[in-house]
Amino acid sequence: MTVPEPKFILSKKVIMQQYGLVEDIADIVSYSSKTNPKVTSVLEEMTNCLFSVHMENELKHIDDLSRTVFLAQGWSSAQAKDLYDRGIRNFILDNEHDLDVLLTTLKDTNHRVNLMLRLKLRENSIRTERYFVFGMPSATINRHIGELVDSPNIGKLGIHFHRKTQNVSEWKLQRDIEDVITPETLDAIDILNIGGGLPSVYANSNADVIGGIFKRITDFRKWLHERDISLMVEPGRYIAAPAGKLVTRVMAVYEDNVIVNASVYNSDMDAILVPVKLRVENEVSSHEGEAYVIKGCTPCSMDLFRYRVYLENRPQIGDPITFINAGAYNFRSDFCDLEEIITEITD
């Protein structure tokens, strides 16, 4: 039996709904383009938000590069000059080497950029020894801000920090900043960028925390305004995830295993890396259905969409299995030469 190819469905309406919620609690929104670059073009057309970009290859998704916030990493003076010449004026730097490169490039020119320095904040995840923690120590940040505040090459000056994706716990922002940033530094900066980390809803995540997180961000913004500082937020997952669905088809059913015609390796790498597990449309409680494993189509034992999902009826070959909240970090690998799954944009 031939079944339709899998596809992503991306809703403009949901993108705008999610963007509106973030816009209400921030002075500046910069969408993190790496989350799903197909969302970038929608937001560029329909909003005035900025776009946080880490790699030059990502710039092809943006028409107006003056709306780019470029997060440099191990760059060269030639690259810094090229990005400036292409119209990029907003930069975030996370180490002193890259800062030296920028300042050397700007020296003896009349070029002027907006600059944020990335602060290394304590976070619980560093104890796992799995993650690299970006940023400079607070003493280094305080020193450099004092040196940069009167530079003719620097326009807006700010501090950036970011904890982890799908962050559900570390949101005591005012306390964390007051502990490490001096009053003199706060007087000198124009922007405080809290990065992203706003969580979305998954089968293995707590969906009840977002109201409390928004309350903490709102309180933090009020505190910043009292110091004439603007709040920037870089949401990615929070905007992109609920806007996307992944529609697959059942290829086989045996015992309690359902095999679908897609793989986490070409549609849901998040399931391995974070890991978060996508919810299934119309899944039911354990009291209402039978438990199934939903596996991708490759020979890898980690190619699992869900270890256990309860469905009211036993799936049949050709039936659709639709994963919701599937719009974020749905990048693919070339494992088993899997094809890229097409995205259909609706609304």
Tab-separated table of C-alpha atoms in Angstrom:
chain	number	residue	atom	x	y	z
A	1	MET	CA	0.000	0.000	0.000
A	2	THR	CA	1.375	3.388	-1.002
A	3	VAL	CA	0.861	6.128	1.555
A	4	PRO	CA	1.384	9.890	1.224
A	5	GLU	CA	4.794	11.272	2.137
A	6	PRO	CA	5.153	12.861	5.584
A	7	LYS	CA	5.002	16.640	5.812
A	8	PHE	CA	5.226	19.524	8.242
A	9	ILE	CA	2.335	21.967	8.423
A	10	LEU	CA	3.321	25.415	9.713
A	11	SER	CA	0.600	27.886	10.715
A	12	LYS	CA	1.151	31.627	10.203
A	13	LYS	CA	-1.794	32.297	12.507
A	14	VAL	CA	-0.209	30.423	15.416
A	15	ILE	CA	3.182	32.039	14.751
A	16	MET	CA	1.561	35.457	15.107
A	17	GLN	CA	-0.409	34.439	18.197
A	18	GLN	CA	2.751	33.263	19.951
A	19	TYR	CA	4.729	36.297	18.789
A	20	GLY	CA	2.026	38.585	20.188
A	21	LEU	CA	2.281	36.972	23.623
A	22	VAL	CA	6.035	37.565	23.730
A	23	GLU	CA	5.736	41.088	22.321
A	24	ASP	CA	3.501	41.999	25.284
A	25	ILE	CA	6.240	41.311	27.852
A	26	ALA	CA	9.339	42.628	26.010
A	27	ASP	CA	10.609	45.921	24.594
A	28	ILE	CA	12.534	44.176	21.806
A	29	VAL	CA	11.819	40.717	20.362
A	30	SER	CA	14.546	38.955	18.415
A	31	TYR	CA	13.425	35.581	17.033
A	32	SER	CA	16.134	32.945	17.290
A	33	SER	CA	16.286	31.893	13.647
A	34	LYS	CA	18.066	28.584	14.247
A	35	THR	CA	14.901	27.198	15.870
A	36	ASN	CA	13.092	27.002	12.547
A	37	PRO	CA	14.268	29.307	9.728
A	38	LYS	CA	10.947	28.896	7.885
A	39	VAL	CA	9.356	30.911	10.703
A	40	THR	CA	11.886	33.695	10.086
A	41	SER	CA	10.452	34.684	6.711
A	42	VAL	CA	6.921	34.795	8.127
A	43	LEU	CA	7.972	37.069	10.989
A	44	GLU	CA	10.029	39.303	8.692
A	45	GLU	CA	6.983	39.841	6.482
A	46	MET	CA	4.404	40.295	9.256
A	47	THR	CA	6.260	41.941	12.179
A	48	ASN	CA	9.110	44.344	12.919
A	49	CYS	CA	11.046	41.923	15.120
A	50	LEU	CA	14.779	41.281	14.935
A	51	PHE	CA	16.457	37.935	14.184
A	52	SER	CA	19.197	36.351	16.268
A	53	VAL	CA	21.633	34.495	14.012
A	54	HIS	CA	24.741	32.471	14.860
A	55	MET	CA	26.108	31.438	11.462
A	56	GLU	CA	26.578	33.336	8.197
A	57	ASN	CA	24.774	30.529	6.348
A	58	GLU	CA	21.596	31.454	8.226
A	59	LEU	CA	21.567	34.971	6.777
A	60	LYS	CA	20.014	33.692	3.531
A	61	HIS	CA	16.687	33.480	5.356
A	62	ILE	CA	16.607	37.255	6.038
A	63	ASP	CA	16.107	39.938	3.370
A	64	ASP	CA	16.811	42.998	5.544
A	65	LEU	CA	20.074	42.242	7.348
A	66	SER	CA	19.790	45.416	9.436
A	67	ARG	CA	17.274	43.368	11.467
A	68	THR	CA	19.945	40.814	12.360
A	69	VAL	CA	21.515	40.335	15.786
A	70	PHE	CA	24.679	38.358	15.035
A	71	LEU	CA	26.137	36.156	17.775
A	72	ALA	CA	29.785	35.776	16.828
A	73	GLN	CA	31.904	32.787	17.801
A	74	GLY	CA	35.566	32.462	16.884
A	75	TRP	CA	35.350	35.057	14.146
A	76	SER	CA	37.982	37.030	12.246
A	77	SER	CA	38.433	40.710	11.490
A	78	ALA	CA	37.606	40.015	7.832
A	79	GLN	CA	34.327	38.386	8.829
A	80	ALA	CA	33.447	41.228	11.196
A	81	LYS	CA	34.114	43.775	8.430
A	82	ASP	CA	32.101	41.777	5.893
A	83	LEU	CA	29.092	41.519	8.224
A	84	TYR	CA	29.255	45.268	8.876
A	85	ASP	CA	29.481	46.003	5.157
A	86	ARG	CA	26.383	43.841	4.595
A	87	GLY	CA	24.412	46.062	6.976
A	88	ILE	CA	24.558	44.197	10.294
A	89	ARG	CA	24.880	46.575	13.243
A	90	ASN	CA	23.867	44.437	16.240
A	91	PHE	CA	26.382	41.998	17.721
A	92	ILE	CA	26.606	39.731	20.751
A	93	LEU	CA	30.052	38.536	21.861
A	94	ASP	CA	30.702	35.865	24.467
A	95	ASN	CA	34.475	35.952	24.918
A	96	GLU	CA	37.347	38.436	25.078
A	97	HIS	CA	39.059	37.088	21.947
A	98	ASP	CA	36.045	37.927	19.791
A	99	LEU	CA	35.679	41.298	21.526
A	100	ASP	CA	39.303	42.148	20.734
A	101	VAL	CA	38.694	41.228	17.081
A	102	LEU	CA	35.705	43.561	16.876
A	103	LEU	CA	37.406	46.491	18.610
A	104	THR	CA	40.496	46.123	16.413
A	105	THR	CA	38.285	46.065	13.304
A	106	LEU	CA	36.407	49.195	14.361
A	107	LYS	CA	39.492	51.138	15.505
A	108	ASP	CA	40.326	54.189	13.400
A	109	THR	CA	37.004	53.946	11.550
A	110	ASN	CA	33.761	55.882	11.924
A	111	HIS	CA	31.804	52.609	12.085
A	112	ARG	CA	29.340	52.322	14.940
A	113	VAL	CA	27.652	49.147	16.213
A	114	ASN	CA	25.312	48.116	18.993
A	115	LEU	CA	27.068	45.622	21.245
A	116	MET	CA	25.957	43.172	23.908
A	117	LEU	CA	28.413	41.171	26.015
A	118	ARG	CA	27.355	37.702	27.051
A	119	LEU	CA	27.363	37.074	30.790
A	120	LYS	CA	28.146	33.647	32.226
A	121	LEU	CA	25.452	33.036	34.805
A	122	ARG	CA	25.415	30.125	37.192
A	123	GLU	CA	23.071	27.431	35.963
A	124	ASN	CA	22.235	23.996	37.234
A	125	SER	CA	22.830	22.224	33.929
A	126	ILE	CA	26.610	22.790	34.019
A	127	ARG	CA	26.875	20.066	36.652
A	128	THR	CA	25.865	17.447	34.098
A	129	GLU	CA	29.205	17.967	32.256
A	130	ARG	CA	27.224	17.760	29.036
A	131	TYR	CA	26.963	21.427	28.100
A	132	PHE	CA	29.446	24.161	27.270
A	133	VAL	CA	28.626	27.342	29.150
A	134	PHE	CA	29.098	30.457	27.033
A	135	GLY	CA	29.889	33.898	28.339
A	136	MET	CA	32.343	35.958	30.339
A	137	PRO	CA	32.614	36.166	34.144
A	138	SER	CA	30.736	39.047	35.735
A	139	ALA	CA	33.948	40.858	36.757
A	140	THR	CA	35.067	40.829	33.108
A	141	ILE	CA	31.670	42.128	31.982
A	142	ASN	CA	31.686	44.927	34.555
A	143	ARG	CA	35.214	45.973	33.520
A	144	HIS	CA	34.543	45.972	29.784
A	145	ILE	CA	31.246	47.831	30.070
A	146	GLY	CA	33.081	50.587	31.935
A	147	GLU	CA	35.677	50.762	29.161
A	148	LEU	CA	33.187	50.670	26.282
A	149	VAL	CA	30.582	53.118	27.484
A	150	ASP	CA	32.330	56.171	25.989
A	151	SER	CA	33.665	54.446	22.850
A	152	PRO	CA	32.805	56.368	19.650
A	153	ASN	CA	32.369	53.014	17.867
A	154	ILE	CA	29.669	51.739	20.232
A	155	GLY	CA	26.051	52.847	20.013
A	156	LYS	CA	23.672	50.927	22.246
A	157	LEU	CA	25.476	48.906	24.901
A	158	GLY	CA	24.044	45.901	26.662
A	159	ILE	CA	24.388	42.600	28.466
A	160	HIS	CA	23.117	39.274	27.197
A	161	PHE	CA	22.700	35.995	28.993
A	162	HIS	CA	21.000	32.740	28.216
A	163	ARG	CA	20.460	29.639	30.229
A	164	LYS	CA	19.126	26.507	28.614
A	165	THR	CA	16.450	25.670	26.112
A	166	GLN	CA	13.071	24.607	27.521
A	167	ASN	CA	13.991	26.351	30.769
A	168	VAL	CA	11.267	25.761	33.361
A	169	SER	CA	12.989	26.686	36.619
A	170	GLU	CA	15.741	29.338	36.511
A	171	TRP	CA	13.788	32.577	36.157
A	172	LYS	CA	14.741	34.645	39.227
A	173	LEU	CA	16.184	37.228	36.886
A	174	GLN	CA	16.404	40.342	39.063
A	175	ARG	CA	18.137	38.522	41.905
A	176	ASP	CA	20.639	36.884	39.544
A	177	ILE	CA	21.570	40.207	37.920
A	178	GLU	CA	21.761	42.150	41.176
A	179	ASP	CA	24.147	39.529	42.560
A	180	VAL	CA	26.767	39.982	39.827
A	181	ILE	CA	26.292	43.266	37.939
A	182	THR	CA	27.413	46.494	39.588
A	183	PRO	CA	25.176	49.584	39.858
A	184	GLU	CA	27.719	51.459	37.696
A	185	THR	CA	27.344	48.854	34.935
A	186	LEU	CA	23.549	49.041	35.130
A	187	ASP	CA	23.810	52.825	34.772
A	188	ALA	CA	25.944	52.373	31.639
A	189	ILE	CA	23.879	49.870	29.624
A	190	ASP	CA	20.858	50.422	27.409
A	191	ILE	CA	19.694	46.822	26.876
A	192	LEU	CA	19.423	43.681	28.991
A	193	ASN	CA	18.897	40.629	26.776
A	194	ILE	CA	17.648	37.554	28.651
A	195	GLY	CA	18.006	35.292	25.609
A	196	GLY	CA	15.457	32.549	25.012
A	197	GLY	CA	14.564	29.435	26.935
A	198	LEU	CA	10.809	30.033	27.083
A	199	PRO	CA	9.370	26.518	27.237
A	200	SER	CA	6.719	24.899	25.089
A	201	VAL	CA	4.378	21.977	25.751
A	202	TYR	CA	5.567	18.408	25.246
A	203	ALA	CA	4.478	14.991	26.424
A	204	ASN	CA	7.275	14.918	29.009
A	205	SER	CA	7.199	18.568	30.170
A	206	ASN	CA	5.249	20.621	32.674
A	207	ALA	CA	2.808	22.882	30.826
A	208	ASP	CA	1.733	24.811	33.920
A	209	VAL	CA	4.846	26.948	34.429
A	210	ILE	CA	4.566	29.496	31.612
A	211	GLY	CA	2.231	31.859	33.514
A	212	GLY	CA	4.702	32.106	36.388
A	213	ILE	CA	7.611	32.658	33.987
A	214	PHE	CA	5.796	35.497	32.215
A	215	LYS	CA	5.055	37.084	35.613
A	216	ARG	CA	8.748	36.997	36.559
A	217	ILE	CA	9.761	38.500	33.197
A	218	THR	CA	7.161	41.261	33.555
A	219	ASP	CA	8.431	42.111	37.047
A	220	PHE	CA	12.010	42.114	35.759
A	221	ARG	CA	11.082	44.429	32.896
A	222	LYS	CA	9.515	46.902	35.339
A	223	TRP	CA	12.718	46.828	37.416
A	224	LEU	CA	14.811	47.488	34.282
A	225	HIS	CA	12.588	50.373	33.195
A	226	GLU	CA	13.220	52.062	36.545
A	227	ARG	CA	16.871	52.083	35.451
A	228	ASP	CA	16.125	53.206	31.877
A	229	ILE	CA	17.114	49.802	30.450
A	230	SER	CA	15.165	48.026	27.682
A	231	LEU	CA	14.386	44.316	27.882
A	232	MET	CA	15.186	42.124	24.885
A	233	VAL	CA	13.888	38.546	24.558
A	234	GLU	CA	15.018	35.945	22.006
A	235	PRO	CA	12.242	33.345	21.818
A	236	GLY	CA	12.552	30.508	19.374
A	237	ARG	CA	10.878	27.370	20.626
A	238	TYR	CA	7.980	29.264	22.241
A	239	ILE	CA	6.982	30.766	18.881
A	240	ALA	CA	7.885	27.948	16.495
A	241	ALA	CA	6.881	24.778	18.345
A	242	PRO	CA	3.087	25.219	18.596
A	243	ALA	CA	2.944	26.577	15.037
A	244	GLY	CA	4.094	23.286	13.541
A	245	LYS	CA	2.611	19.809	13.080
A	246	LEU	CA	4.319	16.744	11.664
A	247	VAL	CA	1.913	14.525	9.716
A	248	THR	CA	3.193	10.959	9.221
A	249	ARG	CA	1.583	7.716	8.064
A	250	VAL	CA	1.611	4.243	9.582
A	251	MET	CA	3.828	1.813	7.654
A	252	ALA	CA	3.421	-1.235	9.891
A	253	VAL	CA	1.892	-2.377	13.176
A	254	TYR	CA	3.090	-5.395	15.126
A	255	GLU	CA	2.632	-6.281	18.793
A	256	ASP	CA	2.409	-2.806	20.431
A	257	ASN	CA	4.778	-1.164	17.938
A	258	VAL	CA	3.652	1.401	15.356
A	259	ILE	CA	6.179	2.222	12.626
A	260	VAL	CA	5.686	5.533	10.803
A	261	ASN	CA	7.156	6.793	7.522
A	262	ALA	CA	9.394	9.429	9.128
A	263	SER	CA	12.271	9.401	11.557
A	264	VAL	CA	13.450	11.532	14.439
A	265	TYR	CA	16.622	11.868	12.348
A	266	ASN	CA	14.853	13.825	9.588
A	267	SER	CA	12.145	15.548	11.606
A	268	ASP	CA	12.617	15.560	15.368
A	269	MET	CA	16.276	15.578	16.441
A	270	ASP	CA	15.009	17.289	19.587
A	271	ALA	CA	13.827	13.852	20.758
A	272	ILE	CA	17.452	12.757	21.042
A	273	LEU	CA	19.247	15.964	21.977
A	274	VAL	CA	17.101	17.643	24.653
A	275	PRO	CA	15.166	15.272	24.807
A	276	VAL	CA	11.527	16.277	24.481
A	277	LYS	CA	8.788	13.978	23.258
A	278	LEU	CA	6.119	15.231	20.880
A	279	ARG	CA	2.470	14.862	21.778
A	280	VAL	CA	0.245	12.915	19.409
A	281	GLU	CA	-2.976	14.416	18.138
A	282	ASN	CA	-5.982	12.675	19.745
A	283	GLU	CA	-3.919	10.638	22.200
A	284	VAL	CA	-5.985	9.594	25.221
A	285	SER	CA	-5.379	8.775	28.868
A	286	SER	CA	-4.243	5.363	30.105
A	287	HIS	CA	-7.830	4.665	31.165
A	288	GLU	CA	-9.230	5.303	27.699
A	289	GLY	CA	-6.861	3.527	25.329
A	290	GLU	CA	-4.147	0.969	24.673
A	291	ALA	CA	-0.428	1.748	24.939
A	292	TYR	CA	1.738	1.802	21.807
A	293	VAL	CA	5.323	2.556	20.934
A	294	ILE	CA	5.670	4.918	17.970
A	295	LYS	CA	8.951	4.305	16.187
A	296	GLY	CA	10.626	5.960	13.239
A	297	CYS	CA	11.510	4.090	10.059
A	298	THR	CA	15.297	3.673	10.505
A	299	PRO	CA	17.132	0.700	12.081
A	300	CYS	CA	18.327	2.812	15.036
A	301	SER	CA	16.930	1.800	18.446
A	302	MET	CA	16.916	5.497	19.477
A	303	ASP	CA	14.642	6.366	16.558
A	304	LEU	CA	11.640	6.673	18.865
A	305	PHE	CA	8.991	9.366	18.695
A	306	ARG	CA	7.229	8.047	21.808
A	307	TYR	CA	8.005	5.231	24.203
A	308	ARG	CA	4.403	4.988	25.312
A	309	VAL	CA	1.336	6.702	23.920
A	310	TYR	CA	-2.277	5.695	24.521
A	311	LEU	CA	-4.552	5.482	21.488
A	312	GLU	CA	-8.274	4.735	21.481
A	313	ASN	CA	-8.134	2.490	18.391
A	314	ARG	CA	-5.417	0.207	17.069
A	315	PRO	CA	-3.709	2.025	14.154
A	316	GLN	CA	-3.904	0.540	10.675
A	317	ILE	CA	-1.433	0.788	7.801
A	318	GLY	CA	-1.933	4.115	6.034
A	319	ASP	CA	-3.520	5.857	9.013
A	320	PRO	CA	-2.159	9.331	9.802
A	321	ILE	CA	-0.186	9.869	13.000
A	322	THR	CA	0.124	13.606	13.630
A	323	PHE	CA	2.598	15.027	16.108
A	324	ILE	CA	1.701	18.438	17.530
A	325	ASN	CA	4.011	21.172	18.820
A	326	ALA	CA	6.497	19.910	16.241
A	327	GLY	CA	7.679	23.231	14.767
A	328	ALA	CA	10.851	23.807	16.817
A	329	TYR	CA	14.279	22.282	16.241
A	330	ASN	CA	12.895	19.973	13.567
A	331	PHE	CA	16.180	19.989	11.667
A	332	ARG	CA	17.399	16.801	10.035
A	333	SER	CA	20.521	14.704	9.629
A	334	ASP	CA	21.651	12.696	6.584
A	335	PHE	CA	21.463	9.425	8.539
A	336	CYS	CA	20.385	6.609	6.183
A	337	ASP	CA	20.146	9.257	3.419
A	338	LEU	CA	16.776	10.330	4.751
A	339	GLU	CA	15.070	12.958	2.631
A	340	GLU	CA	14.175	16.397	3.983
A	341	ILE	CA	10.492	16.532	4.869
A	342	ILE	CA	8.643	19.332	3.088
A	343	THR	CA	6.942	22.137	5.009
A	344	GLU	CA	3.528	23.423	3.975
A	345	ILE	CA	2.794	26.927	5.287
A	346	THR	CA	-0.896	27.610	5.968
A	347	ASP	CA	-3.146	30.528	7.014
